[in-house]
Coordinates of C-alpha atoms in Angstrom, one line a residue:
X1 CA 63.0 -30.8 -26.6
X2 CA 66.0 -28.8 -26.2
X3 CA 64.9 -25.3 -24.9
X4 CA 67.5 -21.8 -25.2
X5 CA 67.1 -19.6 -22.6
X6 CA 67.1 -15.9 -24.4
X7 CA 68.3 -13.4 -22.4
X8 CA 66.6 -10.0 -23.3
X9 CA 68.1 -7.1 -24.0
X10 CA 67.7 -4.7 -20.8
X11 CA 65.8 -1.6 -22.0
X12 CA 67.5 1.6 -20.1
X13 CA 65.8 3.7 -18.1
X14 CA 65.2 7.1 -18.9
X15 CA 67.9 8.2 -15.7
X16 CA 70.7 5.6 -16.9
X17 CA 70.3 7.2 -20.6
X18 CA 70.6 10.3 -18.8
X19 CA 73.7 9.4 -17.2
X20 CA 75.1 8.1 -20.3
X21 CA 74.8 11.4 -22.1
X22 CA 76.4 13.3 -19.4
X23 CA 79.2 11.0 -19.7
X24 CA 79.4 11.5 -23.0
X25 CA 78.9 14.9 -22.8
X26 CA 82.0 15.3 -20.0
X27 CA 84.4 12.7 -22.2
X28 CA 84.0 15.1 -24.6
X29 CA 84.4 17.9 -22.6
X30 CA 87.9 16.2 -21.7
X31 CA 89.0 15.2 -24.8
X32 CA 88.8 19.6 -25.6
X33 CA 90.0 20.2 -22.7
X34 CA 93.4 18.1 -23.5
X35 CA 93.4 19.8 -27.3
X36 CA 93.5 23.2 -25.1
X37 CA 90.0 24.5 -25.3
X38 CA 89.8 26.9 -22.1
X39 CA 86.0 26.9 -23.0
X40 CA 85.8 23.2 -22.4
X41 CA 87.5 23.5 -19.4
X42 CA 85.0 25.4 -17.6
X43 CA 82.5 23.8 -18.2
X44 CA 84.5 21.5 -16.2
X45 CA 84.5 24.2 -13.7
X46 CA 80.3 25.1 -13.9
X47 CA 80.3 21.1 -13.6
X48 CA 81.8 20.2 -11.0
X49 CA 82.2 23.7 -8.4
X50 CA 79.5 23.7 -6.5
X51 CA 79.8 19.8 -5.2
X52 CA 84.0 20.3 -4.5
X53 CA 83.2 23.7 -2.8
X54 CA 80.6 21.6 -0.6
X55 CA 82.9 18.4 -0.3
X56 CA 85.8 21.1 1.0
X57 CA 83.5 23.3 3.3
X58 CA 82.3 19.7 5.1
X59 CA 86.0 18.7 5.3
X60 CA 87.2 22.0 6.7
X61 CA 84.2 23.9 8.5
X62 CA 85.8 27.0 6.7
X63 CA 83.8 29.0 3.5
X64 CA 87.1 31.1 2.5
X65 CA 89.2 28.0 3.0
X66 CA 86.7 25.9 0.9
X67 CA 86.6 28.6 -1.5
X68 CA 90.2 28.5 -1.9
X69 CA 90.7 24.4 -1.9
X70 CA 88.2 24.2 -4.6
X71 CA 90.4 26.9 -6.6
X72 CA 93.3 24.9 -6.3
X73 CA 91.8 21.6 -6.7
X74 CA 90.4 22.7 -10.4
X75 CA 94.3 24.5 -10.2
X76 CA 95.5 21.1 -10.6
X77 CA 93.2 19.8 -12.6
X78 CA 93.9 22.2 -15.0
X79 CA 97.5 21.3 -15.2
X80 CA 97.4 17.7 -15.1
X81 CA 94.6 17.5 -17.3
X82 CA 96.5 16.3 -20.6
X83 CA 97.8 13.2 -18.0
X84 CA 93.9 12.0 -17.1
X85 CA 93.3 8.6 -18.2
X86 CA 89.9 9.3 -20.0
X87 CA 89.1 5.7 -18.8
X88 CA 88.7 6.5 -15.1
X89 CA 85.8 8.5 -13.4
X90 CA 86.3 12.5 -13.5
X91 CA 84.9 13.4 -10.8
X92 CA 86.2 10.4 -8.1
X93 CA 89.7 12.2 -9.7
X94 CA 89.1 15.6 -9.0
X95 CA 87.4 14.6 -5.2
X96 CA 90.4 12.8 -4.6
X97 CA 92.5 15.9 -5.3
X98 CA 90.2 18.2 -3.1
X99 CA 90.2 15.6 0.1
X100 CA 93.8 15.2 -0.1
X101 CA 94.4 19.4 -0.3
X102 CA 91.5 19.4 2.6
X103 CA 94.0 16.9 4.6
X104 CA 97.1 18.7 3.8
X105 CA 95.6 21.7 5.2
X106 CA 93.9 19.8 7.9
X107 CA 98.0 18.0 9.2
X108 CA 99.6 21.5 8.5
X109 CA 96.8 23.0 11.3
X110 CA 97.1 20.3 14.0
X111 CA 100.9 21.5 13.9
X112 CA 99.9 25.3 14.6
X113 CA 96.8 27.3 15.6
X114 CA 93.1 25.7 14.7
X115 CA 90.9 27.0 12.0
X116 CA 88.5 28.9 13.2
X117 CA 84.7 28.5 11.4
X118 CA 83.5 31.1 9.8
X119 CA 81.0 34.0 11.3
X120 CA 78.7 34.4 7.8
X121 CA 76.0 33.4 7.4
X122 CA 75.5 32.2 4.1
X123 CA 78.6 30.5 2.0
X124 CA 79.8 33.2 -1.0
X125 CA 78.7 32.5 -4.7
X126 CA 76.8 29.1 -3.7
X127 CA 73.3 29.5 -4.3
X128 CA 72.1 26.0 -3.5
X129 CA 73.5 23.2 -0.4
X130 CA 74.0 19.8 -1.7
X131 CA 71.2 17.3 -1.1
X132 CA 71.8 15.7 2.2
X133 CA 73.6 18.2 4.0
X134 CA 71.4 18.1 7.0
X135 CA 72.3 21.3 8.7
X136 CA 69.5 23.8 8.9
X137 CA 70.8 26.7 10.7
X138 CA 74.9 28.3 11.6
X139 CA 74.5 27.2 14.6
X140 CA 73.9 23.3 13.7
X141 CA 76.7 24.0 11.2
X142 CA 79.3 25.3 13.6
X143 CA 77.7 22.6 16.1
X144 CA 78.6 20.0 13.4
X145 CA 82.2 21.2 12.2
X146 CA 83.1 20.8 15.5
X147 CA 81.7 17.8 16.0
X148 CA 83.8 16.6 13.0
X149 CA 87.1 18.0 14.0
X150 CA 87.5 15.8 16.5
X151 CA 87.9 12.6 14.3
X152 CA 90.8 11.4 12.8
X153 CA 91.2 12.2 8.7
X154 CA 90.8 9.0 7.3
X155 CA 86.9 8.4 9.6
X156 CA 86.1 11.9 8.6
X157 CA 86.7 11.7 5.3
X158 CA 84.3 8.9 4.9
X159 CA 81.7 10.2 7.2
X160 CA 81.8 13.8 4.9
X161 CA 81.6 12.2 1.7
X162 CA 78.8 10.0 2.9
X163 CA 76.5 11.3 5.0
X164 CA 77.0 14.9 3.8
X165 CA 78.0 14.9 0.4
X166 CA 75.8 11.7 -0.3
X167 CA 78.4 9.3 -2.4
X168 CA 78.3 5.8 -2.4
X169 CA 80.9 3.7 -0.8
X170 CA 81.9 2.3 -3.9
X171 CA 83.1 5.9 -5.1
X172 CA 84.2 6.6 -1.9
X173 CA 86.9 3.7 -2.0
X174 CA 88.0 5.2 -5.6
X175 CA 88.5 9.4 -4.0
X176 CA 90.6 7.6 -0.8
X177 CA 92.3 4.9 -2.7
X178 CA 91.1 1.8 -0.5
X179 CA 88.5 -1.3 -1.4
X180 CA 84.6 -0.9 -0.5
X181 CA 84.7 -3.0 2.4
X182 CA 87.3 -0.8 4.5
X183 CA 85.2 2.1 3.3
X184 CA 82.4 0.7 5.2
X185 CA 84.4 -0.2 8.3
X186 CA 85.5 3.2 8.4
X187 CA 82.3 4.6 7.8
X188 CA 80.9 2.4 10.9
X189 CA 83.7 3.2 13.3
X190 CA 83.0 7.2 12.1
X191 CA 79.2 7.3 12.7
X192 CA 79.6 5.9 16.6
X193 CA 82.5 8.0 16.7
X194 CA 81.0 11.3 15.7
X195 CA 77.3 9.8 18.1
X196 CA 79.5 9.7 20.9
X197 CA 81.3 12.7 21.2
X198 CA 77.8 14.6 19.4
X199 CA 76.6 13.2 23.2
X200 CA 79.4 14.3 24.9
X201 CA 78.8 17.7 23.8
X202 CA 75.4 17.9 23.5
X203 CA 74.2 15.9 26.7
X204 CA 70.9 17.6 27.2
X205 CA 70.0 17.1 23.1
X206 CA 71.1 13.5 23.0
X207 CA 68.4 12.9 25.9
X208 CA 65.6 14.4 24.0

């Protein structure tokens, strides 16, 4: 007897109906946003700020300068909105603008005088650190950002939007524009990268 294998339907969980809403929700959001609703466009803004302020202060070691990259990253945004294909992923768009503004600034300091990090204690208007940011005090912080200035742009990158900001690799390959498995290479060659010279300059904490 001839048997038919059914293949059920998969029933969605309640997070991946969740997800579709919000994508729904931000299409739509887009979709004003190209009519020229201002009002759609920040929510864009209340959105997306706090994660881009986070991706540009991990980048850049800087709250004013992360301040202003994100600024100028929803800056752009807002002008080449109307030129978004609504087909692609928001926010791997607008990351990609504010790595590549956090690189700019990064080749345009190497030329001159570093950036120093900040002396606050607390970033301004962020109420809440992205999940995985592993720093508990300023010191750590600065400790880190330090850390991270040392490796080239395209292994930081990576290591930021990973380990601190928590994206997979596959979304990673769409903000810098290469495939997943050079994503991962980098992301190897950046973790024993940032362990060795965390070791060089922390001799007496990487024996503990």
């Amino acid at each position: 007897m001839l048997t038919l294998a059914i293949q059920r339907p998969k029933i969605a969980t309640q997070a991946q109906r969740e997800v579709r809403r919000l994508d729904r929700e931000e299409v739509a959001l887009i979709r004003a946003c190209q009519q020229g609703s201002e009002e759609a466009f920040r929510g864009l803004v209340e959105r997306y700020q706090r994660r881009t302020y986070w991706i540009a202060y991990n980048m850049l070691g800087n709250y004013d300068l992360a301040a202003d990259i994100s600024q100028e990253a929803f800056l752009r945004v807002y002008k080449a909105i109307n030129r978004f294909d609504i087909q692609r992923n928001f926010y791997t768009w607008l990351y990609q603008i504010v790595v590549n503004l956090c690189i700019d600034h990064m080749r345009k300091e190497s030329n001159g005088r570093p950036a120093r990090l900040d002396d606050v204690a607390e970033p301004p208007d962020v109420d809440a650190r992205p999940a995985g940011a592993g720093v508990e005090s300023q010191e750590v912080r600065e400790a880190v950002h330090r850390v991270l200035a040392k490796l080239a742009h395209n292994y930081k990158t990576v290591l930021v939007l990973r380990d601190l900001q928590g994206m997979t690799c596959e979304e990673i390959a769409e903000v810098v524009g290469a495939n997943n498995a050079t994503v991962r290479w980098r992301l190897h060659i950046a973790r024993k990268m940032f362990k060795d010279a965390w070791e060089a300059a922390h001799p007496a904490k990487a024996e503990e």
